[in-house]
CSV table of C-alpha atoms in Angstrom, one decimal:
chain,number,residue,atom,x,y,z
A,243,SER,CA,57.2,104.4,-143.4
A,244,GLU,CA,60.2,102.2,-144.2
A,245,TYR,CA,57.8,99.4,-145.2
A,246,MET,CA,55.3,101.3,-147.3
A,247,GLU,CA,56.2,99.4,-150.5
A,248,LYS,CA,55.3,95.8,-151.3
A,249,HIS,CA,58.9,94.6,-151.9
A,250,THR,CA,60.1,96.0,-148.6
A,251,VAL,CA,58.1,93.4,-146.7
A,252,SER,CA,60.8,90.9,-147.4
A,253,LYS,CA,63.1,92.9,-145.1
A,254,LEU,CA,61.1,91.6,-142.2
A,255,ILE,CA,61.4,87.9,-142.9
A,256,GLY,CA,64.4,87.9,-145.3
A,257,SER,CA,64.9,87.9,-149.0
A,258,PRO,CA,63.9,84.8,-151.1
A,259,PRO,CA,66.5,82.3,-152.1
A,260,GLY,CA,68.8,83.6,-154.9
A,261,TYR,CA,68.2,87.3,-154.0
A,262,VAL,CA,70.6,89.7,-152.4
A,263,GLY,CA,70.5,89.6,-148.6
A,264,TYR,CA,69.2,86.0,-148.4
A,265,SER,CA,72.0,84.9,-146.1
A,266,ASP,CA,71.4,87.8,-143.7
A,267,GLY,CA,67.9,86.8,-142.7
A,268,GLY,CA,65.0,89.1,-141.9
A,269,THR,CA,65.3,92.2,-139.8
A,270,LEU,CA,62.4,91.1,-137.6
A,271,THR,CA,62.7,87.3,-137.6
A,272,GLU,CA,66.5,87.3,-137.1
A,273,ALA,CA,66.3,89.8,-134.2
A,274,VAL,CA,63.6,87.7,-132.4
A,275,ARG,CA,65.4,84.4,-133.2
A,276,ARG,CA,68.5,85.7,-131.4
A,277,ARG,CA,66.7,87.4,-128.6
A,278,PRO,CA,63.4,85.6,-128.0
A,279,TYR,CA,62.5,87.8,-125.0
A,280,SER,CA,62.1,91.1,-126.8
A,281,LEU,CA,59.8,94.1,-127.1
A,282,VAL,CA,59.0,94.6,-130.7
A,283,LEU,CA,57.9,98.1,-131.7
A,284,PHE,CA,56.2,99.0,-135.0
A,285,ASP,CA,56.1,102.8,-135.1
A,286,GLU,CA,53.4,104.5,-137.2
A,287,VAL,CA,52.1,101.1,-138.2
A,288,GLU,CA,49.3,102.6,-140.3
A,289,LYS,CA,51.9,103.6,-143.0
A,290,ALA,CA,53.0,100.0,-143.6
A,291,HIS,CA,52.0,98.1,-146.7
A,292,PRO,CA,49.0,95.8,-146.3
A,293,ASP,CA,51.2,92.8,-146.7
A,294,VAL,CA,52.9,93.8,-143.4
A,295,PHE,CA,49.5,93.4,-141.7
A,296,ASN,CA,49.2,89.9,-143.1
A,297,LEU,CA,52.5,89.0,-141.4
A,298,LEU,CA,51.3,90.7,-138.2
A,299,LEU,CA,48.1,88.7,-138.2
A,300,GLN,CA,50.1,85.5,-138.0
A,301,VAL,CA,52.3,86.9,-135.3
A,302,LEU,CA,49.4,88.1,-133.2
A,303,ASP,CA,47.3,85.0,-133.7
A,304,ASP,CA,49.7,82.0,-133.8
A,305,GLY,CA,52.7,83.6,-132.1
A,306,ARG,CA,55.1,82.5,-134.7
A,307,LEU,CA,56.5,83.5,-138.1
A,308,THR,CA,58.3,81.5,-140.8
A,309,ASP,CA,61.3,83.3,-142.3
A,310,SER,CA,62.7,83.0,-145.9
A,311,LYS,CA,64.9,80.1,-144.9
A,312,GLY,CA,61.9,78.0,-143.7
A,313,ARG,CA,62.7,78.4,-140.0
A,314,THR,CA,59.8,78.9,-137.6
A,315,ILE,CA,60.4,81.9,-135.3
A,316,SER,CA,58.5,81.9,-132.0
A,317,PHE,CA,57.0,85.2,-130.8
A,318,ALA,CA,55.6,83.6,-127.7
A,319,ASN,CA,57.9,85.6,-125.4
A,320,THR,CA,57.7,88.9,-127.2
A,321,LEU,CA,55.7,92.0,-126.4
A,322,VAL,CA,54.4,93.6,-129.6
A,323,VAL,CA,53.6,97.4,-129.4
A,324,MET,CA,52.3,99.4,-132.3
A,325,THR,CA,52.0,103.2,-132.4
A,326,SER,CA,49.7,105.1,-134.8
A,327,ASN,CA,48.9,108.7,-135.7
A,328,LEU,CA,45.4,107.8,-136.6
A,329,GLY,CA,43.1,110.2,-134.8
A,330,SER,CA,45.9,112.7,-134.3
A,331,ARG,CA,43.7,115.6,-135.5
A,332,SER,CA,41.1,114.7,-132.9
A,333,VAL,CA,43.8,114.6,-130.2
A,334,GLN,CA,45.1,118.0,-131.3
A,335,LYS,CA,41.6,119.4,-131.3
A,336,GLY,CA,40.9,118.0,-127.9
A,337,ALA,CA,44.2,119.2,-126.5
A,338,THR,CA,43.5,122.8,-127.6
A,339,GLY,CA,39.9,122.7,-126.2
A,340,GLY,CA,38.3,122.4,-129.6
A,341,PHE,CA,35.5,120.2,-128.4
A,342,GLY,CA,33.8,122.8,-126.3
A,343,LEU,CA,31.7,120.5,-124.0
A,344,GLY,CA,30.4,123.4,-122.0
A,345,PHE,CA,30.3,122.0,-118.5
A,346,GLY,CA,30.0,125.4,-116.8
A,347,THR,CA,30.0,124.6,-113.0
A,348,ALA,CA,30.8,120.9,-113.4
A,349,ASP,CA,33.8,119.6,-111.6
A,350,ALA,CA,36.9,120.1,-113.8
A,351,SER,CA,38.3,116.6,-113.4
A,352,ASP,CA,34.9,115.1,-114.3
A,353,ALA,CA,34.7,117.3,-117.4
A,354,ALA,CA,38.3,116.2,-118.4
A,355,GLU,CA,37.3,112.5,-118.0
A,356,VAL,CA,34.2,113.0,-120.1
A,357,GLU,CA,36.2,114.8,-122.8
A,358,TYR,CA,38.9,112.1,-122.8
A,359,GLY,CA,36.2,109.5,-123.2
A,360,ARG,CA,34.8,111.3,-126.2
A,361,LEU,CA,38.2,111.7,-127.6
A,362,ARG,CA,39.0,108.0,-127.1
A,363,ASP,CA,35.8,107.0,-128.9
A,364,LEU,CA,36.6,109.2,-131.9
A,365,VAL,CA,40.1,107.7,-132.2
A,366,HIS,CA,38.7,104.1,-131.9
A,367,GLU,CA,36.2,104.9,-134.6
A,368,GLU,CA,39.0,106.1,-137.0
A,369,MET,CA,41.0,102.9,-136.3
A,370,LYS,CA,37.9,100.8,-137.1
A,371,ASN,CA,37.6,102.7,-140.4
A,372,PHE,CA,41.2,102.1,-141.3
A,373,PHE,CA,42.3,98.7,-140.0
A,374,ARG,CA,40.6,95.4,-140.9
A,375,PRO,CA,38.4,93.9,-138.2
A,376,GLU,CA,40.5,90.7,-138.0
A,377,PHE,CA,43.5,92.8,-137.2
A,378,LEU,CA,41.9,94.9,-134.5
A,379,ASN,CA,40.4,91.7,-133.0
A,380,ARG,CA,43.9,90.4,-132.3
A,381,LEU,CA,45.0,93.4,-130.3
A,382,ASP,CA,44.8,93.0,-126.5
A,383,GLU,CA,44.4,96.7,-125.8
A,384,MET,CA,44.2,100.0,-127.6
A,385,VAL,CA,45.5,103.0,-125.6
A,386,VAL,CA,44.8,106.6,-126.4
A,387,PHE,CA,47.3,108.8,-124.7
A,388,ARG,CA,46.2,112.1,-123.1
A,389,ALA,CA,47.7,115.4,-124.2
A,390,LEU,CA,50.7,116.5,-122.1
A,391,THR,CA,50.0,119.1,-119.4
A,392,LYS,CA,52.4,121.8,-118.5
A,393,ASP,CA,53.3,119.9,-115.3
A,394,ASN,CA,54.1,116.9,-117.5
A,395,VAL,CA,56.3,119.0,-119.8
A,396,ARG,CA,58.1,120.5,-116.7
A,397,GLU,CA,58.9,117.0,-115.5
A,398,ILE,CA,60.1,115.9,-118.9
A,399,ALA,CA,62.3,119.0,-119.1
A,400,GLU,CA,64.0,118.1,-115.8
A,401,ILE,CA,64.9,114.7,-117.2
A,402,GLU,CA,66.2,116.2,-120.4
A,403,PHE,CA,68.2,118.8,-118.4
A,404,ARG,CA,69.9,116.1,-116.4
A,405,LYS,CA,70.8,114.2,-119.6
A,406,VAL,CA,72.4,117.3,-121.2
A,407,LEU,CA,74.2,118.4,-118.1
A,408,ALA,CA,75.6,114.9,-117.7
A,409,ARG,CA,77.1,115.0,-121.2
A,410,LEU,CA,78.5,118.4,-120.5
A,411,GLN,CA,80.2,117.2,-117.3
A,412,GLU,CA,81.9,114.5,-119.4
A,413,MET,CA,83.3,117.4,-121.4
A,414,GLU,CA,84.5,119.1,-118.2
A,415,LEU,CA,81.9,121.8,-118.5
A,416,ASP,CA,80.5,123.0,-115.2
A,417,ILE,CA,77.0,124.3,-116.1
A,418,SER,CA,74.0,125.2,-114.0
A,419,LEU,CA,70.6,126.4,-115.0
A,420,SER,CA,68.7,129.1,-113.2
A,421,PRO,CA,65.0,128.7,-112.3
A,422,ARG,CA,64.1,131.5,-114.7
A,423,PHE,CA,65.9,129.7,-117.5
A,424,LYS,CA,64.1,126.4,-116.8
A,425,ALA,CA,60.8,128.2,-116.7
A,426,LYS,CA,61.5,129.9,-120.0
A,427,VAL,CA,62.4,126.6,-121.7
A,428,VAL,CA,59.2,125.0,-120.5
A,429,GLU,CA,57.2,128.0,-121.7
A,430,GLU,CA,58.8,127.9,-125.1
A,431,GLY,CA,58.5,124.1,-125.4
A,432,PHE,CA,54.9,123.7,-124.2
A,433,ASP,CA,52.4,122.9,-126.9
A,434,PRO,CA,49.6,120.6,-126.0
A,435,ALA,CA,48.9,119.8,-129.6
A,436,TYR,CA,52.4,118.5,-130.4
A,437,GLY,CA,53.5,116.7,-127.3
A,438,ALA,CA,57.1,116.8,-126.2
A,439,ARG,CA,58.9,117.5,-129.5
A,440,PRO,CA,58.6,121.3,-129.2
A,441,LEU,CA,60.3,120.9,-125.8
A,442,ARG,CA,63.2,119.0,-127.3
A,443,ARG,CA,63.7,121.8,-129.9
A,444,ALA,CA,63.5,124.5,-127.2
A,445,ILE,CA,66.2,122.7,-125.2
A,446,SER,CA,68.4,122.3,-128.3
A,447,ARG,CA,68.0,125.9,-129.3
A,448,MET,CA,68.3,127.6,-125.9
A,449,LEU,CA,70.7,125.3,-124.1
A,450,GLU,CA,72.8,123.3,-126.5
A,451,ASP,CA,73.2,125.9,-129.2
A,452,THR,CA,74.0,128.6,-126.7
A,453,LEU,CA,76.7,126.6,-125.1
A,454,ALA,CA,78.1,125.4,-128.4
A,455,GLU,CA,78.5,129.0,-129.6
A,456,HIS,CA,80.2,129.9,-126.3
A,457,VAL,CA,82.6,126.9,-126.5
A,458,LEU,CA,83.4,127.6,-130.2
A,459,SER,CA,84.1,131.3,-129.5
A,460,SER,CA,86.4,130.3,-126.7
A,461,LEU,CA,88.3,127.8,-128.9
A,462,GLY,CA,88.5,130.5,-131.6
A,463,ALA,CA,90.1,132.9,-129.1
A,464,ALA,CA,92.6,130.1,-128.1
A,465,ASP,CA,93.5,129.6,-131.8
A,466,ALA,CA,93.9,133.3,-132.3
A,467,ASP,CA,96.3,133.6,-129.3
A,468,ALA,CA,98.3,130.7,-130.5
A,469,ALA,CA,98.6,132.1,-134.0
A,470,GLU,CA,99.8,135.4,-132.7
A,471,GLY,CA,102.6,133.6,-130.8
A,472,ALA,CA,101.2,134.2,-127.4
A,473,GLY,CA,102.6,130.9,-126.2
A,474,ASP,CA,101.2,127.7,-124.8
A,475,ALA,CA,100.5,129.2,-121.4
A,476,ALA,CA,98.2,131.9,-122.9
A,477,ALA,CA,96.4,129.4,-125.2
A,478,ALA,CA,95.9,127.0,-122.3
A,479,ALA,CA,94.5,129.8,-120.1
A,480,VAL,CA,91.8,130.6,-122.8
A,481,ALA,CA,91.1,126.9,-123.3
A,482,GLU,CA,90.5,126.6,-119.5
A,483,ALA,CA,87.8,129.4,-119.6
A,484,PRO,CA,84.9,127.1,-120.6
A,485,ARG,CA,85.6,124.9,-117.6
A,486,GLN,CA,84.6,127.7,-115.2
A,487,ALA,CA,81.2,127.4,-113.5
A,488,ILE,CA,78.7,128.9,-115.9
A,489,GLU,CA,75.0,129.6,-115.3
A,490,LEU,CA,72.4,129.9,-118.0
A,491,ASP,CA,69.9,132.6,-117.1
A,492,ILE,CA,67.3,134.8,-118.7
A,493,GLY,CA,68.1,138.5,-119.1
A,494,GLU,CA,65.8,141.4,-118.7
A,495,ASP,CA,65.1,141.4,-122.4
A,496,GLY,CA,63.9,137.8,-122.2
A,497,LYS,CA,66.9,136.3,-124.0
A,498,VAL,CA,69.4,133.7,-122.8
A,499,VAL,CA,72.5,134.9,-121.1
A,500,LEU,CA,75.5,133.2,-119.6
A,501,ARG,CA,76.8,134.2,-116.3
A,502,CYS,CA,80.2,133.4,-114.8
A,503,GLY,CA,81.1,134.7,-111.3
A,504,GLY,CA,78.1,137.0,-111.3
A,505,LYS,CA,79.1,138.6,-114.6
A,506,VAL,CA,77.4,138.3,-117.9
A,507,LEU,CA,79.7,136.8,-120.6
A,508,ALA,CA,79.9,138.5,-123.9
């Protein structure tokens, strides 16, 4: 979306002589010139201005691009990947079972493959209606990703949990997650129509926000004790509280609770 306007195309190859930013070079050409062995990603490429596709035609066909300074930049050792949301409505409809193929007693895996094939054909048709034939003809492969299953989301959640817990360990916070908590996060974050983003929001809300509130409340208690003249020893004791082993769990009411030493923290 950053390159939707015609004048923004110059960002890729550099501003013309006499214009602001000429000495900086282009965002794309300069990056590839400095690192010839690169993976170049164009995210949501369908939103780009048509002039961007004219540049891409040269990159995909000739493997080179000339920047605003007249230098020829080789793309021979780059891997160009483009993502697109074209056909996203078809993907969402297929993810929620909107096609209704009606296989009855047919094998479930065979039915899934047939449904995926139909979905892929619909997406390819939308791409043909949007992109020019000469552009599509220069692509080596078009991949239509399947909707995430609950098992996929569960695996992604474990990866994200490890990332968050690693950051918390750097802050000297000893945090563990109960199986019930993990299952609840996966349940809240699973949406076959929207991929992994709902999971990221669920982790942020249920894990990060909950811990942030706990840490801030502990720091607030430490500040209050210090203000009342309780002394450095008392303030330090309160500050040490967040470093105790804390487990995030799900209470009987279905809400997130923090446990420390078997007791629920307020």
